[in-house]
Amino acid sequence: MPYKTSFMDMAYPDETGRPCALQFRIALTATTERLAIVHLLETKAEYQG
């Protein structure tokens, strides 16, 4: 990948409204038609136990 961001944290509510967390980064391809790839990595935040 010619460019990718560092992983960043994101918190969001699940289906029941409880907080969840994951990390994400965005990568751009070097193809003629530039594509963005979003990489999601499931993690457990400290408050999730």
Tab-separated table of N, CA and C in Angstrom, residues 1 4 7-10 12-13 15 17 19-27 30-31 34-35 40 43 45:
chain	number	residue	atom	x	y	z
A	1	MET	N	0.846	-1.174	0.000
A	1	MET	CA	0.000	0.000	0.000
A	1	MET	C	0.894	1.240	0.000
A	4	LYS	N	-0.876	4.448	4.285
A	4	LYS	CA	-1.830	3.944	5.275
A	4	LYS	C	-1.656	4.745	6.558
A	7	PHE	N	-3.252	2.950	13.263
A	7	PHE	CA	-4.532	2.535	13.836
A	7	PHE	C	-5.017	3.599	14.809
A	8	MET	N	-6.314	3.864	14.776
A	8	MET	CA	-6.943	4.820	15.678
A	8	MET	C	-8.084	4.114	16.395
A	9	ASP	N	-8.388	4.569	17.610
A	9	ASP	CA	-9.462	3.980	18.409
A	9	ASP	C	-10.808	4.581	18.035
A	10	MET	N	-11.843	3.754	18.117
A	10	MET	CA	-13.205	4.227	17.901
A	10	MET	C	-14.117	3.507	18.894
A	12	TYR	N	-18.194	2.935	20.080
A	12	TYR	CA	-19.534	3.003	19.498
A	12	TYR	C	-20.473	2.134	20.326
A	13	PRO	N	-21.777	2.369	20.275
A	13	PRO	CA	-22.723	1.529	21.012
A	13	PRO	C	-23.058	0.262	20.215
A	15	GLU	N	-25.759	-3.188	19.730
A	15	GLU	CA	-27.201	-3.266	19.492
A	15	GLU	C	-28.027	-2.975	20.740
A	17	GLY	N	-26.933	-0.902	23.178
A	17	GLY	CA	-26.538	0.395	23.710
A	17	GLY	C	-25.298	0.367	24.590
A	19	PRO	N	-21.304	0.171	25.407
A	19	PRO	CA	-20.155	0.662	24.646
A	19	PRO	C	-19.272	-0.474	24.138
A	20	CYS	N	-18.797	-0.331	22.921
A	20	CYS	CA	-17.851	-1.255	22.299
A	20	CYS	C	-16.683	-0.434	21.770
A	21	ALA	N	-15.594	-1.116	21.447
A	21	ALA	CA	-14.431	-0.417	20.911
A	21	ALA	C	-13.803	-1.242	19.799
A	22	LEU	N	-13.201	-0.559	18.859
A	22	LEU	CA	-12.394	-1.194	17.836
A	22	LEU	C	-11.347	-0.204	17.376
A	23	GLN	N	-10.394	-0.701	16.609
A	23	GLN	CA	-9.392	0.162	16.004
A	23	GLN	C	-9.585	0.102	14.501
A	24	PHE	N	-9.240	1.204	13.823
A	24	PHE	CA	-9.363	1.227	12.375
A	24	PHE	C	-8.211	2.013	11.770
A	25	ARG	N	-7.931	1.722	10.508
A	25	ARG	CA	-6.990	2.521	9.730
A	25	ARG	C	-7.466	2.526	8.291
A	26	ILE	N	-7.001	3.487	7.532
A	26	ILE	CA	-7.372	3.614	6.130
A	26	ILE	C	-6.110	3.490	5.291
A	27	ALA	N	-6.172	2.686	4.248
A	27	ALA	CA	-5.054	2.511	3.326
A	27	ALA	C	-5.519	2.877	1.922
A	30	ALA	N	-2.238	1.861	-4.892
A	30	ALA	CA	-1.442	2.548	-5.910
A	30	ALA	C	-1.940	2.227	-7.312
A	31	THR	N	-3.163	1.771	-7.449
A	31	THR	CA	-3.706	1.416	-8.755
A	31	THR	C	-4.137	2.663	-9.518
A	34	ARG	N	-7.750	4.859	-7.852
A	34	ARG	CA	-7.371	4.851	-6.432
A	34	ARG	C	-8.510	4.305	-5.576
A	35	LEU	N	-8.188	3.338	-4.725
A	35	LEU	CA	-9.170	2.732	-3.835
A	35	LEU	C	-8.754	2.962	-2.391
A	40	LEU	N	-10.578	-2.834	9.855
A	40	LEU	CA	-11.179	-2.815	11.189
A	40	LEU	C	-10.558	-3.923	12.026
A	43	THR	N	-11.009	-4.915	19.189
A	43	THR	CA	-10.203	-4.862	20.407
A	43	THR	C	-11.139	-4.784	21.598
A	45	ALA	N	-11.600	-2.552	24.956
A	45	ALA	CA	-11.179	-1.390	25.726
A	45	ALA	C	-11.116	-1.765	27.200
